[in-house]
Amino acid sequence: MNYEKLMLRAISHANQYKYTAKPNPVVGCIIVKGKEIISEGAHEKFGCNHAEINAINSAKLNLGKSFNSFEELTLICTLEPCNHTGKTGPCTEAIISSGIRNVVIGALDPNPLVSGKGIKKLKKNGINVISGICAELVEEQNKFFFFKNTYKRPFITAKIASSLDGKSHLLDDQKTWITCKESREDVQKLRASVDVILTGGNTVVNDNPLMNARVNFPINQPKKILLSSKTNFNFDAPFFKNANYEIITERSIKNVVNSFGSTDITSILVEAGPKLINSFLNEDYVDKLIIYESTSKLGPNGVDWFKGDNAVEKLGFKLESSYKIKSDTKKIYIK
């Protein structure tokens, strides 16, 4: 049996729900009888059924038609089935109860509540288990989830819009559109991919941003987190209206980042001015830096993003990719 081909199909199926399953990992599941696909399922939405449950429920509709007993079937799942009760019941119990006797798994779940325990439970109940099929692809697909469980903090991306001469904005704090419309549309997709958008008080006051993900497909809108010692904001402003937001007055970046360790949050996008961006960079809490660079210059009246030449490289970042978005250049740096 070519389990790799089926696992790739399950990975692809899961990817459709990357904007609605977050902050959970995306998971795909296929149930087969020999070479025939009986059903498919995915974890479609945070808080709803996991992929295995959806696939089993779908397979039940074919019982007595495509197959006579679940014992004839093999369940193929991209991530190790959970063995604990969270927002839904344990997937291991559903698999055992169904009568399925063979399970093929992509990657082990890094969550300490699950890791290895799901497989152990299945084997203890007489189920044959194969694991490690396309594991690296599953881990890459759920990079934020694996990072969070490895480092006990969210994956943090910092995003900036820069003029050609490395400026953020004009000294008079006048709102300035630096990048083109197409770059700003690209940012919306970036926002849609994360659990949290984090910014500072000056950005909220000076730019009056909405700072949500404005896209034409279903998503779980990222939570907005405002780091500021002030609390006297205009709460009728677009940033706050009808939004899931939190104001954090803690001044220590380390304490702020560590506070997310016990939450579901796996990814944060920092969109702020030079002061807060550099605070995260200097504290070594930025895992990816994205720069949208325009062809225009702001000149001597502009505020620098960084001090000194090659500041990004000196912080240990390497250029991963660089490509054009209309007249702008999008540069992605990683540690």
GROMACS .gro file of C-alpha atoms in nm:
model
  335
    1MET     CA    1   0.000   0.000   0.000
    2ASN     CA    2   0.134   0.345  -0.097
    3TYR     CA    3   0.062   0.522   0.230
    4GLU     CA    4   0.281   0.818   0.132
    5LYS     CA    5   0.053   0.909  -0.158
    6LEU     CA    6  -0.255   0.891   0.066
    7MET     CA    7  -0.082   1.090   0.340
    8LEU     CA    8   0.000   1.365   0.089
    9ARG     CA    9  -0.367   1.373  -0.006
   10ALA     CA   10  -0.465   1.403   0.362
   11ILE     CA   11  -0.212   1.685   0.411
   12SER     CA   12  -0.356   1.869   0.111
   13HIS     CA   13  -0.712   1.821   0.236
   14ALA     CA   14  -0.620   1.957   0.581
   15ASN     CA   15  -0.461   2.269   0.432
   16GLN     CA   16  -0.799   2.401   0.317
   17TYR     CA   17  -0.882   2.482   0.680
   18LYS     CA   18  -0.561   2.653   0.794
   19TYR     CA   19  -0.742   2.982   0.853
   20THR     CA   20  -1.035   2.835   1.051
   21ALA     CA   21  -0.871   2.556   1.254
   22LYS     CA   22  -0.614   2.789   1.414
   23PRO     CA   23  -0.486   2.807   1.679
   24ASN     CA   24  -0.526   2.428   1.657
   25PRO     CA   25  -0.309   2.240   1.407
   26VAL     CA   26  -0.462   2.146   1.074
   27VAL     CA   27  -0.524   1.772   1.047
   28GLY     CA   28  -0.645   1.556   0.758
   29CYS     CA   29  -0.776   1.200   0.770
   30ILE     CA   30  -0.858   0.939   0.505
   31ILE     CA   31  -1.023   0.601   0.562
   32VAL     CA   32  -0.957   0.333   0.301
   33LYS     CA   33  -1.051  -0.025   0.220
   34GLY     CA   34  -0.755  -0.158   0.028
   35LYS     CA   35  -0.698   0.100  -0.247
   36GLU     CA   36  -1.053   0.239  -0.229
   37ILE     CA   37  -1.110   0.565  -0.041
   38ILE     CA   38  -1.417   0.526   0.178
   39SER     CA   39  -1.420   0.872   0.338
   40GLU     CA   40  -1.217   1.182   0.414
   41GLY     CA   41  -1.226   1.431   0.696
   42ALA     CA   42  -1.042   1.732   0.833
   43HIS     CA   43  -1.036   1.947   1.143
   44GLU     CA   44  -1.237   2.226   0.984
   45LYS     CA   45  -1.295   2.473   1.263
   46PHE     CA   46  -1.146   2.545   1.605
   47GLY     CA   47  -1.359   2.389   1.878
   48CYS     CA   48  -1.537   2.154   1.637
   49ASN     CA   49  -1.487   1.786   1.548
   50HIS     CA   50  -1.137   1.664   1.479
   51ALA     CA   51  -1.045   1.510   1.145
   52GLU     CA   52  -1.074   1.149   1.263
   53ILE     CA   53  -1.428   1.202   1.392
   54ASN     CA   54  -1.541   1.364   1.067
   55ALA     CA   55  -1.388   1.083   0.860
   56ILE     CA   56  -1.544   0.809   1.078
   57ASN     CA   57  -1.886   0.977   1.071
   58SER     CA   58  -1.863   1.006   0.694
   59ALA     CA   59  -1.758   0.641   0.662
   60LYS     CA   60  -2.063   0.529   0.862
   61LEU     CA   61  -2.281   0.652   0.576
   62ASN     CA   62  -2.118   0.390   0.351
   63LEU     CA   63  -2.145   0.099   0.597
   64GLY     CA   64  -2.314  -0.192   0.420
   65LYS     CA   65  -2.245  -0.036   0.081
   66SER     CA   66  -1.870   0.005   0.028
   67PHE     CA   67  -1.776  -0.213   0.326
   68ASN     CA   68  -1.940  -0.444   0.579
   69SER     CA   69  -1.726  -0.387   0.889
   70PHE     CA   70  -1.490  -0.115   1.013
   71GLU     CA   71  -1.239  -0.394   1.080
   72GLU     CA   72  -1.179  -0.402   0.703
   73LEU     CA   73  -1.062  -0.041   0.703
   74THR     CA   74  -0.740   0.154   0.756
   75LEU     CA   75  -0.742   0.507   0.899
   76ILE     CA   76  -0.470   0.742   0.774
   77CYS     CA   77  -0.420   1.058   0.978
   78THR     CA   78  -0.164   1.338   0.940
   79LEU     CA   79  -0.120   1.393   1.316
   80GLU     CA   80  -0.128   1.150   1.607
   81PRO     CA   81  -0.487   1.113   1.736
   82CYS     CA   82  -0.549   1.290   2.066
   83ASN     CA   83  -0.597   1.087   2.382
   84HIS     CA   84  -0.740   1.357   2.607
   85THR     CA   85  -1.059   1.556   2.644
   86GLY     CA   86  -1.032   1.919   2.540
   87LYS     CA   87  -1.303   2.104   2.349
   88THR     CA   88  -1.391   1.764   2.200
   89GLY     CA   89  -1.356   1.404   2.320
   90PRO     CA   90  -1.052   1.179   2.264
   91CYS     CA   91  -1.009   1.068   1.902
   92THR     CA   92  -0.844   0.746   2.019
   93GLU     CA   93  -1.171   0.640   2.186
   94ALA     CA   94  -1.366   0.707   1.865
   95ILE     CA   95  -1.119   0.501   1.660
   96ILE     CA   96  -1.125   0.212   1.908
   97SER     CA   97  -1.505   0.217   1.931
   98SER     CA   98  -1.542   0.217   1.553
   99GLY     CA   99  -1.365  -0.119   1.520
  100ILE     CA  100  -1.088   0.006   1.289
  101ARG     CA  101  -0.786  -0.224   1.325
  102ASN     CA  102  -0.516  -0.036   1.129
  103VAL     CA  103  -0.398   0.322   1.173
  104VAL     CA  104  -0.128   0.509   0.979
  105ILE     CA  105   0.004   0.835   1.129
  106GLY     CA  106   0.209   1.117   0.980
  107ALA     CA  107   0.374   1.296   1.273
  108LEU     CA  108   0.362   1.245   1.649
  109ASP     CA  109   0.177   1.523   1.829
  110PRO     CA  110   0.429   1.743   2.017
  111ASN     CA  111   0.167   1.842   2.275
  112PRO     CA  112   0.275   1.679   2.605
  113LEU     CA  113  -0.089   1.584   2.666
  114VAL     CA  114  -0.080   1.367   2.355
  115SER     CA  115   0.276   1.291   2.244
  116GLY     CA  116   0.309   0.914   2.212
  117LYS     CA  117   0.011   0.852   2.439
  118GLY     CA  118  -0.237   0.834   2.152
  119ILE     CA  119  -0.034   0.565   1.977
  120LYS     CA  120   0.017   0.377   2.302
  121LYS     CA  121  -0.360   0.374   2.368
  122LEU     CA  122  -0.434   0.245   2.016
  123LYS     CA  123  -0.175  -0.033   2.040
  124LYS     CA  124  -0.297  -0.131   2.386
  125ASN     CA  125  -0.637  -0.194   2.229
  126GLY     CA  126  -0.500  -0.423   1.960
  127ILE     CA  127  -0.475  -0.170   1.678
  128ASN     CA  128  -0.183  -0.193   1.436
  129VAL     CA  129  -0.008   0.144   1.411
  130ILE     CA  130   0.245   0.275   1.157
  131SER     CA  131   0.385   0.625   1.211
  132GLY     CA  132   0.634   0.869   1.057
  133ILE     CA  133   0.483   0.887   0.707
  134CYS     CA  134   0.561   1.234   0.561
  135ALA     CA  135   0.627   1.354   0.917
  136GLU     CA  136   0.845   1.648   0.810
  137LEU     CA  137   0.572   1.781   0.580
  138VAL     CA  138   0.315   1.759   0.860
  139GLU     CA  139   0.550   1.944   1.096
  140GLU     CA  140   0.613   2.217   0.838
  141GLN     CA  141   0.240   2.249   0.772
  142ASN     CA  142   0.187   2.304   1.145
  143LYS     CA  143   0.506   2.500   1.207
  144PHE     CA  144   0.353   2.736   1.464
  145PHE     CA  145   0.198   2.449   1.663
  146PHE     CA  146   0.521   2.250   1.673
  147PHE     CA  147   0.726   2.561   1.760
  148LYS     CA  148   0.494   2.648   2.051
  149ASN     CA  149   0.518   2.301   2.200
  150THR     CA  150   0.896   2.291   2.156
  151TYR     CA  151   0.988   2.638   2.286
  152LYS     CA  152   0.686   2.702   2.513
  153ARG     CA  153   0.614   3.035   2.344
  154PRO     CA  154   0.445   3.147   2.023
  155PHE     CA  155   0.627   3.188   1.692
  156ILE     CA  156   0.674   3.564   1.648
  157THR     CA  157   0.685   3.746   1.315
  158ALA     CA  158   0.764   4.117   1.293
  159LYS     CA  159   0.633   4.305   0.990
  160ILE     CA  160   0.741   4.651   0.880
  161ALA     CA  161   0.680   4.879   0.583
  162SER     CA  162   0.994   5.069   0.491
  163SER     CA  163   1.088   5.341   0.248
  164LEU     CA  164   1.388   5.282   0.022
  165ASP     CA  165   1.602   5.484   0.264
  166GLY     CA  166   1.495   5.273   0.562
  167LYS     CA  167   1.238   5.505   0.715
  168SER     CA  168   0.921   5.422   0.904
  169HIS     CA  169   0.727   5.748   0.899
  170LEU     CA  170   0.770   6.125   0.902
  171LEU     CA  171   0.885   6.307   1.216
  172ASP     CA  172   0.557   6.497   1.251
  173ASP     CA  173   0.375   6.161   1.300
  174GLN     CA  174   0.167   6.230   0.992
  175LYS     CA  175   0.017   5.905   0.861
  176THR     CA  176   0.214   5.805   0.555
  177TRP     CA  177   0.135   5.529   0.307
  178ILE     CA  178   0.476   5.392   0.218
  179THR     CA  179   0.394   5.076   0.025
  180CYS     CA  180   0.162   5.006  -0.268
  181LYS     CA  181  -0.197   4.877  -0.252
  182GLU     CA  182  -0.089   4.524  -0.353
  183SER     CA  183   0.157   4.502  -0.063
  184ARG     CA  184  -0.112   4.612   0.180
  185GLU     CA  185  -0.340   4.340   0.042
  186ASP     CA  186  -0.061   4.086   0.095
  187VAL     CA  187  -0.042   4.195   0.460
  188GLN     CA  188  -0.408   4.099   0.503
  189LYS     CA  189  -0.325   3.736   0.418
  190LEU     CA  190  -0.031   3.749   0.658
  191ARG     CA  191  -0.262   3.870   0.934
  192ALA     CA  192  -0.514   3.597   0.853
  193SER     CA  193  -0.249   3.330   0.915
  194VAL     CA  194  -0.171   3.424   1.278
  195ASP     CA  195  -0.350   3.398   1.612
  196VAL     CA  196  -0.259   3.744   1.742
  197ILE     CA  197  -0.171   4.087   1.605
  198LEU     CA  198   0.032   4.283   1.859
  199THR     CA  199   0.095   4.657   1.847
  200GLY     CA  200   0.178   4.958   2.062
  201GLY     CA  201  -0.009   5.262   2.187
  202ASN     CA  202   0.156   5.513   1.955
  203THR     CA  203   0.053   5.311   1.649
  204VAL     CA  204  -0.309   5.295   1.764
  205VAL     CA  205  -0.322   5.670   1.842
  206ASN     CA  206  -0.123   5.802   1.545
  207ASP     CA  207  -0.236   5.566   1.270
  208ASN     CA  208  -0.591   5.491   1.393
  209PRO     CA  209  -0.572   5.143   1.236
  210LEU     CA  210  -0.843   4.881   1.207
  211MET     CA  211  -0.570   4.617   1.220
  212ASN     CA  212  -0.774   4.309   1.138
  213ALA     CA  213  -0.748   4.066   0.846
  214ARG     CA  214  -0.960   4.193   0.558
  215VAL     CA  215  -0.980   3.891   0.326
  216ASN     CA  216  -1.247   3.732   0.108
  217PHE     CA  217  -1.238   3.385   0.266
  218PRO     CA  218  -1.348   3.244   0.605
  219ILE     CA  219  -1.099   3.292   0.890
  220ASN     CA  220  -1.074   3.307   1.266
  221GLN     CA  221  -0.993   3.675   1.312
  222PRO     CA  222  -0.670   3.720   1.508
  223LYS     CA  223  -0.697   3.862   1.856
  224LYS     CA  224  -0.556   4.214   1.895
  225ILE     CA  225  -0.312   4.280   2.176
  226LEU     CA  226  -0.210   4.634   2.266
  227LEU     CA  227   0.107   4.681   2.469
  228SER     CA  228   0.081   5.014   2.646
  229SER     CA  229   0.119   5.163   2.991
  230LYS     CA  230  -0.170   5.396   2.899
  231THR     CA  231  -0.530   5.292   2.931
  232ASN     CA  232  -0.709   5.617   2.833
  233PHE     CA  233  -0.772   5.530   2.470
  234ASN     CA  234  -1.067   5.623   2.254
  235PHE     CA  235  -1.249   5.294   2.268
  236ASP     CA  236  -1.478   5.400   1.985
  237ALA     CA  237  -1.175   5.392   1.754
  238PRO     CA  238  -1.170   5.126   1.476
  239PHE     CA  239  -0.903   4.921   1.657
  240PHE     CA  240  -1.136   4.848   1.950
  241LYS     CA  241  -1.483   4.844   1.792
  242ASN     CA  242  -1.646   4.500   1.785
  243ALA     CA  243  -1.304   4.342   1.833
  244ASN     CA  244  -1.148   4.076   2.053
  245TYR     CA  245  -0.869   4.279   2.211
  246GLU     CA  246  -0.658   4.293   2.525
  247ILE     CA  247  -0.448   4.574   2.670
  248ILE     CA  248  -0.129   4.459   2.843
  249THR     CA  249   0.048   4.716   3.061
  250GLU     CA  250   0.348   4.495   3.145
  251ARG     CA  251   0.668   4.668   3.031
  252SER     CA  252   0.893   4.360   3.015
  253ILE     CA  253   0.888   4.201   2.669
  254LYS     CA  254   1.018   3.878   2.821
  255ASN     CA  255   0.731   3.862   3.068
  256VAL     CA  256   0.478   3.941   2.797
  257VAL     CA  257   0.606   3.667   2.568
  258ASN     CA  258   0.630   3.414   2.851
  259SER     CA  259   0.272   3.489   2.954
  260PHE     CA  260   0.149   3.331   2.628
  261GLY     CA  261   0.309   2.998   2.718
  262SER     CA  262   0.000   2.869   2.898
  263THR     CA  263  -0.247   2.988   2.631
  264ASP     CA  264  -0.367   2.843   2.299
  265ILE     CA  265  -0.179   3.118   2.111
  266THR     CA  266   0.084   2.971   1.876
  267SER     CA  267   0.167   3.269   1.651
  268ILE     CA  268   0.198   3.645   1.689
  269LEU     CA  269   0.242   3.916   1.428
  270VAL     CA  270   0.404   4.232   1.566
  271GLU     CA  271   0.296   4.541   1.370
  272ALA     CA  272   0.425   4.852   1.542
  273GLY     CA  273   0.661   5.146   1.523
  274PRO     CA  274   1.042   5.134   1.544
  275LYS     CA  275   1.058   5.146   1.924
  276LEU     CA  276   0.845   4.836   1.990
  277ILE     CA  277   0.976   4.644   1.688
  278ASN     CA  278   1.334   4.700   1.801
  279SER     CA  279   1.245   4.600   2.157
  280PHE     CA  280   1.130   4.259   2.031
  281LEU     CA  281   1.435   4.229   1.804
  282ASN     CA  282   1.686   4.325   2.073
  283GLU     CA  283   1.527   4.084   2.321
  284ASP     CA  284   1.570   3.809   2.057
  285TYR     CA  285   1.199   3.734   2.037
  286VAL     CA  286   1.155   3.767   1.661
  287ASP     CA  287   1.170   3.444   1.462
  288LYS     CA  288   1.085   3.594   1.124
  289LEU     CA  289   1.117   3.950   0.998
  290ILE     CA  290   0.918   4.065   0.694
  291ILE     CA  291   1.004   4.395   0.528
  292TYR     CA  292   0.783   4.550   0.261
  293GLU     CA  293   1.018   4.800   0.095
  294SER     CA  294   0.896   5.071  -0.140
  295THR     CA  295   1.090   5.255  -0.409
  296SER     CA  296   1.020   5.597  -0.254
  297LYS     CA  297   1.231   5.783   0.000
  298LEU     CA  298   1.118   5.987   0.300
  299GLY     CA  299   1.445   6.174   0.336
  300PRO     CA  300   1.588   6.350   0.643
  301ASN     CA  301   1.242   6.414   0.791
  302GLY     CA  302   1.180   6.040   0.815
  303VAL     CA  303   1.226   5.822   1.126
  304ASP     CA  304   1.475   5.535   1.086
  305TRP     CA  305   1.362   5.177   1.142
  306PHE     CA  306   1.711   5.070   1.252
  307LYS     CA  307   2.032   5.233   1.365
  308GLY     CA  308   2.342   5.162   1.157
  309ASP     CA  309   2.399   4.968   0.837
  310ASN     CA  310   2.314   4.598   0.799
  311ALA     CA  311   2.127   4.610   1.131
  312VAL     CA  312   1.908   4.313   1.040
  313GLU     CA  313   2.203   4.091   0.951
  314LYS     CA  314   2.387   4.194   1.268
  315LEU     CA  315   2.091   4.065   1.469
  316GLY     CA  316   2.151   3.719   1.320
  317PHE     CA  317   1.890   3.717   1.044
  318LYS     CA  318   1.946   3.567   0.701
  319LEU     CA  319   1.754   3.659   0.388
  320GLU     CA  320   1.525   3.367   0.305
  321SER     CA  321   1.348   3.520   0.005
  322SER     CA  322   1.302   3.846  -0.182
  323TYR     CA  323   1.049   3.916  -0.454
  324LYS     CA  324   0.856   4.198  -0.614
  325ILE     CA  325   0.499   4.295  -0.531
  326LYS     CA  326   0.420   4.550  -0.801
  327SER     CA  327   0.669   4.832  -0.736
  328ASP     CA  328   0.760   4.711  -0.384
  329THR     CA  329   0.999   4.440  -0.269
  330LYS     CA  330   0.899   4.189  -0.002
  331LYS     CA  331   1.198   4.059   0.194
  332ILE     CA  332   1.167   3.771   0.439
  333TYR     CA  333   1.440   3.715   0.696
  334ILE     CA  334   1.468   3.419   0.932
  335LYS     CA  335   1.691   3.331   1.225
   0.00000   0.00000   0.00000
